[in-house]
Coordinates of C-alpha atoms in Angstrom, one line a residue:
X1 CA 108.5 152.6 108.2
X2 CA 108.9 148.8 108.3
X3 CA 108.4 146.9 105.1
X4 CA 106.8 143.3 104.7
X5 CA 109.3 140.8 104.2
X6 CA 109.3 138.5 101.0
X7 CA 107.9 134.9 101.5
X8 CA 110.8 132.6 102.7
X9 CA 110.5 130.4 99.5
X10 CA 112.2 133.2 97.6
X11 CA 115.2 133.1 99.9
X12 CA 118.3 131.0 98.7
X13 CA 119.2 129.8 102.1
X14 CA 116.2 127.3 101.9
X15 CA 116.5 126.4 98.1
X16 CA 117.5 123.0 98.9
X17 CA 114.2 122.4 100.6
X18 CA 112.3 123.6 97.5
X19 CA 114.4 121.2 95.4
X20 CA 113.4 118.4 97.4
X21 CA 109.8 119.2 97.2
X22 CA 110.0 119.8 93.3
X23 CA 111.6 116.2 93.3
X24 CA 108.6 114.6 95.2
X25 CA 106.1 116.3 92.8
X26 CA 108.2 115.1 89.8
X27 CA 108.0 111.6 91.2
X28 CA 104.3 111.8 91.9
X29 CA 104.6 111.2 95.6
X30 CA 104.2 114.8 96.9
X31 CA 101.0 115.0 99.0
X32 CA 99.0 117.7 100.9
X33 CA 97.5 117.0 104.2
X34 CA 93.7 115.9 104.4
X35 CA 91.9 118.0 106.8
X36 CA 89.1 116.3 109.0
X37 CA 86.2 118.4 109.4
X38 CA 84.2 116.6 112.1
X39 CA 85.0 113.5 114.5
X40 CA 87.3 110.6 113.7
X41 CA 84.7 108.0 112.7
X42 CA 84.0 105.2 110.1
X43 CA 82.2 107.8 107.9
X44 CA 83.4 111.4 108.2
X45 CA 84.3 114.5 106.2
X46 CA 87.7 115.2 105.1
X47 CA 88.3 118.3 102.8
X48 CA 84.5 118.7 102.8
X49 CA 84.0 115.4 101.2
X50 CA 82.0 112.6 102.9
X51 CA 84.2 109.4 102.8
X52 CA 84.3 106.0 104.3
X53 CA 87.4 106.2 106.6
X54 CA 89.8 103.4 106.2
X55 CA 92.9 105.3 107.4
X56 CA 92.4 105.9 111.1
X57 CA 94.3 104.3 114.1
X58 CA 91.1 104.6 116.1
X59 CA 90.7 100.7 116.2
X60 CA 87.9 100.4 118.8
X61 CA 86.1 103.8 118.1
X62 CA 87.3 105.2 121.5
X63 CA 87.9 108.5 120.2
X64 CA 84.2 109.4 120.2
X65 CA 83.0 107.2 123.2
X66 CA 80.5 108.9 125.4
X67 CA 82.2 107.8 128.5
X68 CA 85.5 109.3 127.3
X69 CA 83.9 112.6 126.4
X70 CA 82.4 112.7 129.9
X71 CA 85.6 112.0 131.7
X72 CA 87.4 114.7 129.6
X73 CA 84.7 117.2 130.3
X74 CA 84.7 116.5 134.1
X75 CA 88.4 116.7 134.6
X76 CA 88.5 119.9 132.5
X77 CA 85.9 121.4 135.2
X78 CA 87.7 120.0 138.1
X79 CA 91.3 120.7 137.1
X80 CA 91.5 123.1 134.3
X81 CA 92.9 122.9 130.9
X82 CA 96.7 122.3 131.6
X83 CA 99.0 121.1 134.2
X84 CA 101.3 124.3 133.9
X85 CA 104.8 122.5 134.2
X86 CA 106.9 119.5 133.5
X87 CA 106.4 116.6 135.6
X88 CA 109.6 117.0 137.6
X89 CA 108.9 120.6 138.6
X90 CA 105.4 121.2 139.4
X91 CA 103.3 119.5 136.6
X92 CA 102.7 116.1 138.1
X93 CA 98.9 116.1 139.1
X94 CA 97.2 113.1 140.9
X95 CA 95.4 112.2 137.8
X96 CA 98.7 111.5 136.1
X97 CA 99.8 109.1 138.9
X98 CA 96.3 107.4 138.8
X99 CA 96.9 106.9 134.9
X100 CA 100.2 105.4 135.4
X101 CA 99.1 103.1 138.1
X102 CA 96.2 102.1 136.1
X103 CA 98.3 101.2 133.1
X104 CA 100.8 99.3 135.3
X105 CA 97.9 97.2 136.7
X106 CA 96.5 96.5 133.3
X107 CA 99.8 95.4 132.1
X108 CA 100.7 93.3 135.2
X109 CA 103.9 95.1 135.9
X110 CA 105.4 97.0 138.7
X111 CA 105.2 100.6 137.2
X112 CA 104.6 102.7 134.4
X113 CA 105.6 106.2 133.0
X114 CA 103.4 108.2 130.8
X115 CA 105.2 110.3 127.9
X116 CA 103.8 113.0 125.6
X117 CA 103.7 110.7 122.5
X118 CA 104.6 107.1 121.6
X119 CA 107.5 108.6 119.7
X120 CA 109.0 110.2 122.7
X121 CA 108.3 107.1 124.8
X122 CA 110.5 105.0 122.4
X123 CA 113.1 107.5 121.5
X124 CA 113.4 108.8 125.2
X125 CA 113.7 105.3 126.5
X126 CA 116.3 103.8 124.2
X127 CA 118.5 106.9 124.2
X128 CA 118.6 107.1 128.2
X129 CA 119.1 103.6 129.2
X130 CA 121.9 102.9 126.8
X131 CA 125.4 104.5 126.1
X132 CA 128.2 104.4 123.6
X133 CA 129.8 101.3 125.1
X134 CA 126.4 99.3 124.7
X135 CA 124.8 97.4 121.7
X136 CA 121.4 97.6 120.2
X137 CA 119.9 94.8 118.1
X138 CA 117.0 96.0 116.2
X139 CA 114.6 94.5 113.6
X140 CA 115.3 96.2 110.2
X141 CA 111.6 97.3 110.0
X142 CA 111.4 98.7 113.3
X143 CA 109.5 102.2 113.7
X144 CA 111.5 105.4 113.1
X145 CA 111.0 106.4 116.8
X146 CA 113.2 103.3 117.9
X147 CA 115.8 104.0 115.2
X148 CA 116.0 107.6 116.2
X149 CA 116.3 106.6 120.0
X150 CA 119.0 104.2 118.9
X151 CA 121.1 106.8 117.3
X152 CA 120.8 109.2 120.1
X153 CA 122.0 106.7 122.5
X154 CA 125.3 106.4 120.6
X155 CA 125.3 102.7 121.2
X156 CA 126.6 100.5 118.5
X157 CA 123.7 99.3 116.4
X158 CA 123.3 95.8 114.9
X159 CA 120.3 95.4 112.5
X160 CA 118.8 91.9 112.1
X161 CA 116.5 90.7 109.1
X162 CA 113.0 91.2 109.6
X163 CA 111.3 88.8 112.3
X164 CA 114.7 86.4 111.8
X165 CA 115.2 85.2 115.2
X166 CA 118.1 83.0 114.1
X167 CA 120.0 86.0 112.6
X168 CA 119.4 88.0 115.9
X169 CA 120.9 85.0 117.9
X170 CA 123.9 85.1 115.4
X171 CA 124.5 88.7 116.3
X172 CA 124.0 87.9 120.1
X173 CA 126.7 85.2 119.8
X174 CA 129.1 87.5 118.0
X175 CA 128.8 90.1 120.8
X176 CA 128.6 87.5 123.7
X177 CA 132.1 88.4 124.8
X178 CA 131.9 92.3 124.1
X179 CA 131.7 94.5 127.3
X180 CA 128.7 96.6 127.4
X181 CA 124.9 95.9 127.6
X182 CA 122.9 94.3 124.9
X183 CA 119.5 95.5 124.0
X184 CA 117.0 93.6 121.5
X185 CA 114.1 95.6 120.3
X186 CA 111.0 94.7 118.1
X187 CA 107.8 96.1 117.2
X188 CA 104.9 94.0 118.5
X189 CA 103.0 94.9 115.4
X190 CA 104.8 96.5 112.6
X191 CA 103.0 99.5 111.3
X192 CA 103.4 99.5 107.6
X193 CA 102.9 95.7 107.0
X194 CA 100.6 94.7 109.8
X195 CA 102.5 91.5 110.8
X196 CA 103.2 90.5 114.4
X197 CA 106.8 90.2 115.7
X198 CA 108.1 87.1 117.2
X199 CA 108.2 88.6 120.7
X200 CA 108.1 85.4 122.4
X201 CA 111.2 83.8 120.7
X202 CA 113.1 87.0 120.9
X203 CA 112.3 87.3 124.7
X204 CA 113.6 83.6 125.1
X205 CA 116.9 84.5 123.3
X206 CA 117.2 87.4 125.7
X207 CA 116.8 85.0 128.6
X208 CA 119.7 82.8 127.3
X209 CA 122.1 85.6 126.5
X210 CA 121.4 88.0 129.2
X211 CA 120.2 90.8 127.1
X212 CA 117.6 93.4 127.7
X213 CA 114.3 92.9 125.9
X214 CA 112.2 95.8 124.7
X215 CA 108.9 95.8 122.6
X216 CA 107.1 98.6 121.2
X217 CA 103.4 97.6 121.3
X218 CA 102.0 100.7 119.8
X219 CA 99.8 98.9 117.1
X220 CA 99.2 96.0 119.4
X221 CA 98.0 97.8 122.5
X222 CA 94.0 97.4 122.5
X223 CA 94.3 94.9 119.5
X224 CA 96.2 91.7 120.7
X225 CA 96.3 90.0 124.1
X226 CA 93.6 89.7 126.9
X227 CA 91.4 92.6 126.6
X228 CA 94.0 94.2 124.4
X229 CA 97.0 94.0 126.6
X230 CA 99.3 93.8 123.6
X231 CA 101.7 91.4 121.9
X232 CA 103.7 90.7 125.2
X233 CA 100.7 89.3 126.8
X234 CA 99.6 87.6 123.5
X235 CA 102.8 85.5 123.7
X236 CA 102.8 85.1 127.5
X237 CA 106.1 86.8 127.6
X238 CA 105.4 89.5 130.3
X239 CA 107.8 88.2 132.9
X240 CA 110.7 88.0 130.1
X241 CA 110.1 91.6 128.6
X242 CA 112.0 94.3 130.4
X243 CA 110.6 97.3 128.7
X244 CA 107.1 97.5 127.2
X245 CA 106.3 100.6 125.1
X246 CA 102.7 101.5 124.2
X247 CA 100.5 104.3 122.9
X248 CA 97.6 106.2 124.1
X249 CA 97.1 107.7 120.6
X250 CA 95.6 104.9 118.8
X251 CA 93.3 102.1 120.3
X252 CA 93.1 104.1 123.3
X253 CA 91.8 107.0 121.4
X254 CA 93.5 109.8 123.1
X255 CA 97.1 111.1 123.0
X256 CA 100.4 109.9 124.5
X257 CA 102.7 107.1 125.0
X258 CA 104.0 105.0 128.1
X259 CA 106.8 102.7 129.4
X260 CA 106.1 99.7 131.5
X261 CA 108.4 97.6 133.5
X262 CA 110.1 97.4 136.8
X263 CA 109.8 100.0 139.5
X264 CA 113.7 100.7 139.0
X265 CA 113.3 101.2 135.3
X266 CA 110.5 103.8 135.7
X267 CA 112.2 105.7 138.4
X268 CA 115.3 105.9 136.2
X269 CA 113.2 107.3 133.3
X270 CA 111.8 109.8 135.8
X271 CA 115.4 111.0 136.4
X272 CA 117.0 110.5 133.0
X273 CA 114.6 110.3 130.1
X274 CA 114.8 113.8 128.3
X275 CA 111.4 114.0 126.8
X276 CA 109.8 113.4 130.2
X277 CA 112.2 115.9 131.9
X278 CA 111.7 118.6 129.4
X279 CA 108.1 118.5 128.1
X280 CA 105.0 119.7 130.0
X281 CA 102.6 117.0 131.1
X282 CA 99.4 115.9 129.6
X283 CA 96.3 118.2 130.3
X284 CA 94.1 116.7 132.9
X285 CA 91.4 116.0 130.3
X286 CA 93.8 113.7 128.3
X287 CA 94.9 111.8 131.5
X288 CA 91.2 111.2 132.5
X289 CA 90.1 110.2 129.0
X290 CA 92.8 107.4 129.0
X291 CA 91.9 106.2 132.4
X292 CA 88.4 105.7 131.2
X293 CA 89.5 104.0 128.2
X294 CA 91.4 101.4 130.0
X295 CA 88.4 100.7 132.0
X296 CA 86.5 100.3 128.7
X297 CA 89.0 97.6 127.6
X298 CA 87.9 95.6 130.6
X299 CA 84.4 96.3 130.4
X300 CA 83.7 96.0 126.5
X301 CA 85.9 93.2 125.1
X302 CA 83.3 92.7 122.4
X303 CA 84.9 95.8 120.7
X304 CA 87.9 93.8 120.1
X305 CA 85.9 90.9 118.9
X306 CA 84.1 93.1 116.3
X307 CA 87.5 94.6 115.2
X308 CA 88.9 91.1 114.4
X309 CA 85.6 89.8 112.6
X310 CA 85.7 93.2 110.3
X311 CA 89.4 92.5 109.7
X312 CA 89.0 89.0 108.7
X313 CA 86.1 89.7 106.3
X314 CA 87.9 92.8 104.8
X315 CA 91.1 90.8 104.0
X316 CA 89.3 87.7 102.8
X317 CA 87.4 90.1 100.1
X318 CA 90.4 91.9 99.0
X319 CA 92.4 88.8 98.7
X320 CA 89.5 86.9 96.8
X321 CA 89.4 89.7 94.1
X322 CA 93.2 89.5 93.5
X323 CA 94.8 92.2 95.5
X324 CA 98.3 91.7 97.1
X325 CA 97.7 92.4 100.9
X326 CA 101.1 91.1 101.8
X327 CA 102.8 87.8 101.8
X328 CA 104.4 88.1 98.3
X329 CA 107.1 90.8 98.1
X330 CA 106.2 92.0 101.7
X331 CA 105.4 90.6 105.0
X332 CA 101.9 89.1 105.3
X333 CA 99.5 91.2 107.3
X334 CA 98.2 89.6 110.5
X335 CA 96.2 92.4 112.0
X336 CA 93.8 95.2 111.1
X337 CA 96.6 97.0 109.2
X338 CA 96.0 95.6 105.6
X339 CA 98.2 97.0 103.1
X340 CA 97.3 96.9 99.5
X341 CA 100.7 96.5 97.9
X342 CA 101.0 98.3 94.4
X343 CA 104.9 98.8 94.2
X344 CA 105.1 102.0 92.2
X345 CA 104.9 105.3 94.1
X346 CA 103.2 107.4 91.5
X347 CA 100.6 104.8 90.8
X348 CA 99.9 104.4 94.5
X349 CA 99.3 108.0 95.2
X350 CA 97.2 108.4 92.0
X351 CA 95.0 105.4 93.4
X352 CA 94.6 106.9 96.6
X353 CA 93.6 110.2 95.2
X354 CA 90.9 108.4 92.9
X355 CA 89.6 106.4 95.8
X356 CA 89.2 109.7 97.8
X357 CA 87.3 111.4 94.9
X358 CA 84.8 108.3 94.9
X359 CA 84.3 108.4 98.7
X360 CA 86.9 106.2 100.4
X361 CA 89.8 107.5 102.5
X362 CA 92.7 105.1 102.2
X363 CA 96.0 106.8 102.3
X364 CA 98.9 106.2 100.0
X365 CA 102.4 105.3 101.4
X366 CA 105.4 105.6 99.5
X367 CA 109.2 106.0 99.8
X368 CA 110.8 107.2 102.2
X369 CA 108.2 105.9 104.6
X370 CA 108.3 102.5 103.0
X371 CA 111.3 101.1 100.7
X372 CA 111.4 102.0 96.9
X373 CA 109.2 99.5 95.0
X374 CA 107.0 98.7 98.0
X375 CA 104.4 101.7 97.9
X376 CA 101.1 100.6 99.1
X377 CA 97.5 101.7 100.1
X378 CA 97.5 101.2 103.8
X379 CA 94.0 100.4 105.3
X380 CA 92.8 99.8 108.9
X381 CA 89.7 98.2 110.0
X382 CA 88.0 99.4 113.2
X383 CA 85.3 97.9 115.4
X384 CA 82.9 100.4 114.5
X385 CA 82.7 99.8 110.6
X386 CA 79.5 98.3 109.6
X387 CA 79.3 95.6 107.1
X388 CA 77.4 97.8 104.8
X389 CA 80.1 100.3 105.0
X390 CA 82.9 97.7 104.3
X391 CA 81.2 96.3 101.4
X392 CA 80.6 99.9 99.9
X393 CA 84.3 100.7 100.4
X394 CA 85.2 97.4 98.9
X395 CA 83.0 98.1 95.7
X396 CA 84.7 101.4 95.4
X397 CA 88.3 99.8 95.7
X398 CA 87.5 97.2 93.1
X399 CA 85.9 99.4 90.6
X400 CA 88.7 102.1 90.9
X401 CA 91.3 99.5 90.6
X402 CA 89.9 98.1 87.4
X403 CA 89.6 101.7 86.1
X404 CA 93.2 102.3 86.6
X405 CA 94.5 99.0 85.4
X406 CA 95.3 97.6 88.8
X407 CA 93.0 94.5 88.6

């Protein structure tokens, strides 16, 4: 007769993982996942508690837009719930091609390929277009997916100081006579500090030195540029950027990532990008939803206007009462991502928990997501927050900060 096995936590083979968790608890930076009970909205319910949501990437409120809901339902009825295969075998549906064509036209480039996530778009692209004899020049605060892709490529990695174009040029000069391709990568908007990368200046550098220029526009898509075309458009650098990466999981409101560029680049990724080759394609409902979202970016630009108006007001109020929202020990936020810098990890997580208990969802971020001593409450405005909701959240933040000796 079979007997039940003991819980895996009692097995010595995984004792090192338990030790890490115990250390996080001792530092006060251990967390449990908050569970959303209803839709992703400015006011919603997490863990059964009604909260004002300042933690969502749903910049333009498209997660819940009626037209996107309708598109998803109609595609499910017409095409079913899944594609049934990877893209290169039997899983490329007409709706996948329509989405790629839609994004390419929106971005003003020749072609586009859609990946299962923004992370796989970055990691899969960097790792496939370079090899061990090549060089990657990467901003020190670039997203983890860029870092992982660079490591997988086996290319030699050079890190330049954050947004330091002169330092990047020094590295390019050092490598000028080295064989191998050179790739410069930056985030368009940096996800933890909310500052904008020097995309235009770096693109000019790449022109002068014959380097490949790549931008991760995950947090710029739907936020910067004409109708949310991103940081590359914001700087007028479309013709100089070889690889544009974006996400369908933030302002677009659904799921996935994409890479835009030349037809040859996209055809190459069809053949060589491992996440594309070995992952089942999006459900048709997701593809349809994303197509509808890009239509909305064109048809409802006022959403972006509201987003920036809310952002300016929120930043101003936080600054006026004395919070550090970047620009002192960390880069200054220039976008709807507005960190409240506290420094100490334990204090940050305790503050986040206290805010939640008083009705504000604002996530604490500590090491290793950000460097030691740079812990922060990371907040994000959306176009759908009302002024009354923002003021209520501000009141809670200020009162709680005073209670905890932060202000």
